[in-house]
Amino acid sequence: MNLSRATQPKIIAVANQKGGVGKTTTAINLGAALAKAGRRVLLIDLDPQGNASTGLGIEADQRRLTTYDFLIGEALPAECANQTTIDGLTIIPATTDLSSADISLMANEKRSFLLHDALHQPAIDELGLDYILIDCPPSLNILTVNAMVAANTVVVPLQSEFFALEGLSQLMLTVREVRQSANPDLRIEGIVLTMYDQRNNLSQQVEADARDNLGDLVFNTVIPRNVRLSEAPSFALSVFDYDPTSKGAAAYLALASEIMAKEPQSLQRSS
Ligand SMILES: Nc1ncnc2c1ncn2[C@@H]1O[C@H](COP(=O)(O)OP(=O)(O)OP(=O)(O)O)[C@@H](O)[C@H]1O
Ligand SMILES: [Mg+2]
């Protein structure tokens, strides 16, 4: 049955200016989990490092039309989007030409709105998407601001280690600024603890602190430290293709379920 999609795709930025906290791992595997649940997902690699593109098997020499072309309006979404090995999951890949410096220098007063405008063009509707996930770079630069201006919500991966909460106030400040200026409806989808080690007191302490301070903003699901999650991208696979029985795969399915639980009824029918 071809369900009519009355609603716009939900746009979720995966952001944290801290490096190596699990943004890309979350973007790839949350995207794959949503696709496994029958959703149509576009992942936008907004990091010049291009890790999400590599992790999903889009080789550098295959990245003909990239996020940069898409942002500057030089290419249509369908031209930039690459099919991945997962049904229902496509990706717009990134290369180093997506440097924030290039975008910052653009003599364009709408430079914070480039991604917003690219994602709100009629050609996006034609893709029939349910979710658009944006993998942000480890910075609060113009690229991450573009993601927050374009997004409905932000997922914040928080590594379960000391100092994890320190950078969060800066991120929250940026969210507040974007809300006050360009995107009043921007919300935090949730904060997800990543690389959680159950046997480690520190992980438990970080979780307790996060839940005390941030309450409902913290997802129930925590992502365990799981070697399968770190091995999968070197085989250019999501964890579901690499080891669907792993704890990492189960955790990202649970995270996707928490997000899908907030969907309008019309979409939930297709689960
Ligand atoms: N739950 C996990 N268990 C084990 N390893 C993980 C987990 N999540 C991420 N990793 C590993 O940690 C490293 C950093 O993860 P990832 O690339 O997802 O972070 P990032 O926030 O996107 O980094 P960057 O800021 O550089 O973009 C990678 O080697 C990844 O494979
Ligand atoms: Mg990354």
mmCIF file with all atom_site columns, N, CA and C and ligand atoms in Angstrom, residues 18-25 27 45 47 49-52 135-138, ligand 2:
data_model
loop_
_atom_site.group_PDB
_atom_site.id
_atom_site.type_symbol
_atom_site.label_atom_id
_atom_site.label_alt_id
_atom_site.label_comp_id
_atom_site.label_asym_id
_atom_site.label_entity_id
_atom_site.label_seq_id
_atom_site.pdbx_PDB_ins_code
_atom_site.Cartn_x
_atom_site.Cartn_y
_atom_site.Cartn_z
_atom_site.occupancy
_atom_site.B_iso_or_equiv
_atom_site.pdbx_formal_charge
_atom_site.auth_seq_id
_atom_site.auth_comp_id
_atom_site.auth_asym_id
_atom_site.auth_atom_id
_atom_site.pdbx_PDB_model_num
ATOM   1  N  N  . LYS A 1 18  ? 31.931 18.526 20.513 1.00 0.00 ? 18  LYS A N  1
ATOM   2  C  CA . LYS A 1 18  ? 33.038 17.690 20.986 1.00 0.00 ? 18  LYS A CA 1
ATOM   3  C  C  . LYS A 1 18  ? 33.317 16.608 19.941 1.00 0.00 ? 18  LYS A C  1
ATOM   4  N  N  . GLY A 1 19  ? 34.583 16.350 19.681 1.00 0.00 ? 19  GLY A N  1
ATOM   5  C  CA . GLY A 1 19  ? 34.949 15.351 18.677 1.00 0.00 ? 19  GLY A CA 1
ATOM   6  C  C  . GLY A 1 19  ? 34.863 13.939 19.236 1.00 0.00 ? 19  GLY A C  1
ATOM   7  N  N  . GLY A 1 20  ? 34.562 12.994 18.361 1.00 0.00 ? 20  GLY A N  1
ATOM   8  C  CA . GLY A 1 20  ? 34.659 11.579 18.710 1.00 0.00 ? 20  GLY A CA 1
ATOM   9  C  C  . GLY A 1 20  ? 33.684 11.089 19.756 1.00 0.00 ? 20  GLY A C  1
ATOM   10 N  N  . VAL A 1 21  ? 32.517 11.699 19.853 1.00 0.00 ? 21  VAL A N  1
ATOM   11 C  CA . VAL A 1 21  ? 31.544 11.297 20.882 1.00 0.00 ? 21  VAL A CA 1
ATOM   12 C  C  . VAL A 1 21  ? 30.492 10.318 20.360 1.00 0.00 ? 21  VAL A C  1
ATOM   13 N  N  . GLY A 1 22  ? 30.541 10.026 19.043 1.00 0.00 ? 22  GLY A N  1
ATOM   14 C  CA . GLY A 1 22  ? 29.578 9.070  18.496 1.00 0.00 ? 22  GLY A CA 1
ATOM   15 C  C  . GLY A 1 22  ? 28.505 9.691  17.609 1.00 0.00 ? 22  GLY A C  1
ATOM   16 N  N  . LYS A 1 23  ? 28.763 10.891 17.104 1.00 0.00 ? 23  LYS A N  1
ATOM   17 C  CA . LYS A 1 23  ? 27.789 11.525 16.200 1.00 0.00 ? 23  LYS A CA 1
ATOM   18 C  C  . LYS A 1 23  ? 27.582 10.696 14.943 1.00 0.00 ? 23  LYS A C  1
ATOM   19 N  N  . THR A 1 24  ? 28.688 10.370 14.271 1.00 0.00 ? 24  THR A N  1
ATOM   20 C  CA . THR A 1 24  ? 28.579 9.668  12.992 1.00 0.00 ? 24  THR A CA 1
ATOM   21 C  C  . THR A 1 24  ? 28.042 8.253  13.186 1.00 0.00 ? 24  THR A C  1
ATOM   22 N  N  . THR A 1 25  ? 28.527 7.578  14.223 1.00 0.00 ? 25  THR A N  1
ATOM   23 C  CA . THR A 1 25  ? 28.027 6.228  14.530 1.00 0.00 ? 25  THR A CA 1
ATOM   24 C  C  . THR A 1 25  ? 26.524 6.272  14.765 1.00 0.00 ? 25  THR A C  1
ATOM   25 N  N  . ALA A 1 27  ? 24.417 8.728  13.644 1.00 0.00 ? 27  ALA A N  1
ATOM   26 C  CA . ALA A 1 27  ? 23.715 9.114  12.411 1.00 0.00 ? 27  ALA A CA 1
ATOM   27 C  C  . ALA A 1 27  ? 23.539 7.900  11.494 1.00 0.00 ? 27  ALA A C  1
ATOM   28 N  N  . ASP A 1 45  ? 25.551 14.064 4.986  1.00 0.00 ? 45  ASP A N  1
ATOM   29 C  CA . ASP A 1 45  ? 26.877 14.154 5.592  1.00 0.00 ? 45  ASP A CA 1
ATOM   30 C  C  . ASP A 1 45  ? 27.300 15.620 5.541  1.00 0.00 ? 45  ASP A C  1
ATOM   31 N  N  . ASP A 1 47  ? 29.783 16.881 7.347  1.00 0.00 ? 47  ASP A N  1
ATOM   32 C  CA . ASP A 1 47  ? 31.124 16.983 7.909  1.00 0.00 ? 47  ASP A CA 1
ATOM   33 C  C  . ASP A 1 47  ? 32.139 16.795 6.785  1.00 0.00 ? 47  ASP A C  1
ATOM   34 N  N  . GLN A 1 49  ? 34.980 15.856 6.856  1.00 0.00 ? 49  GLN A N  1
ATOM   35 C  CA . GLN A 1 49  ? 35.728 14.600 7.044  1.00 0.00 ? 49  GLN A CA 1
ATOM   36 C  C  . GLN A 1 49  ? 35.092 13.459 6.258  1.00 0.00 ? 49  GLN A C  1
ATOM   37 N  N  . GLY A 1 50  ? 33.792 13.552 5.988  1.00 0.00 ? 50  GLY A N  1
ATOM   38 C  CA . GLY A 1 50  ? 33.104 12.548 5.181  1.00 0.00 ? 50  GLY A CA 1
ATOM   39 C  C  . GLY A 1 50  ? 33.036 11.169 5.809  1.00 0.00 ? 50  GLY A C  1
ATOM   40 N  N  . ASN A 1 51  ? 33.054 11.090 7.135  1.00 0.00 ? 51  ASN A N  1
ATOM   41 C  CA . ASN A 1 51  ? 33.067 9.771  7.784  1.00 0.00 ? 51  ASN A CA 1
ATOM   42 C  C  . ASN A 1 51  ? 31.778 8.985  7.565  1.00 0.00 ? 51  ASN A C  1
ATOM   43 N  N  . ALA A 1 52  ? 30.651 9.665  7.570  1.00 0.00 ? 52  ALA A N  1
ATOM   44 C  CA . ALA A 1 52  ? 29.386 8.947  7.351  1.00 0.00 ? 52  ALA A CA 1
ATOM   45 C  C  . ALA A 1 52  ? 29.353 8.378  5.931  1.00 0.00 ? 52  ALA A C  1
ATOM   46 N  N  . ASP A 1 135 ? 24.462 14.603 9.844  1.00 0.00 ? 135 ASP A N  1
ATOM   47 C  CA . ASP A 1 135 ? 25.657 14.314 10.639 1.00 0.00 ? 135 ASP A CA 1
ATOM   48 C  C  . ASP A 1 135 ? 26.541 15.563 10.664 1.00 0.00 ? 135 ASP A C  1
ATOM   49 N  N  . CYS A 1 136 ? 26.611 16.211 11.823 1.00 0.00 ? 136 CYS A N  1
ATOM   50 C  CA . CYS A 1 136 ? 27.321 17.492 11.932 1.00 0.00 ? 136 CYS A CA 1
ATOM   51 C  C  . CYS A 1 136 ? 28.812 17.298 12.219 1.00 0.00 ? 136 CYS A C  1
ATOM   52 N  N  . PRO A 1 137 ? 29.616 18.305 11.868 1.00 0.00 ? 137 PRO A N  1
ATOM   53 C  CA . PRO A 1 137 ? 31.051 18.261 12.202 1.00 0.00 ? 137 PRO A CA 1
ATOM   54 C  C  . PRO A 1 137 ? 31.251 18.568 13.689 1.00 0.00 ? 137 PRO A C  1
ATOM   55 N  N  . PRO A 1 138 ? 32.449 18.260 14.225 1.00 0.00 ? 138 PRO A N  1
ATOM   56 C  CA . PRO A 1 138 ? 32.708 18.525 15.645 1.00 0.00 ? 138 PRO A CA 1
ATOM   57 C  C  . PRO A 1 138 ? 33.029 19.996 15.906 1.00 0.00 ? 138 PRO A C  1
HETATM 58 MG MG . MG  B 2 .   ? 31.662 12.332 12.874 1.00 0.00 ? 2   MG  B MG 1
#
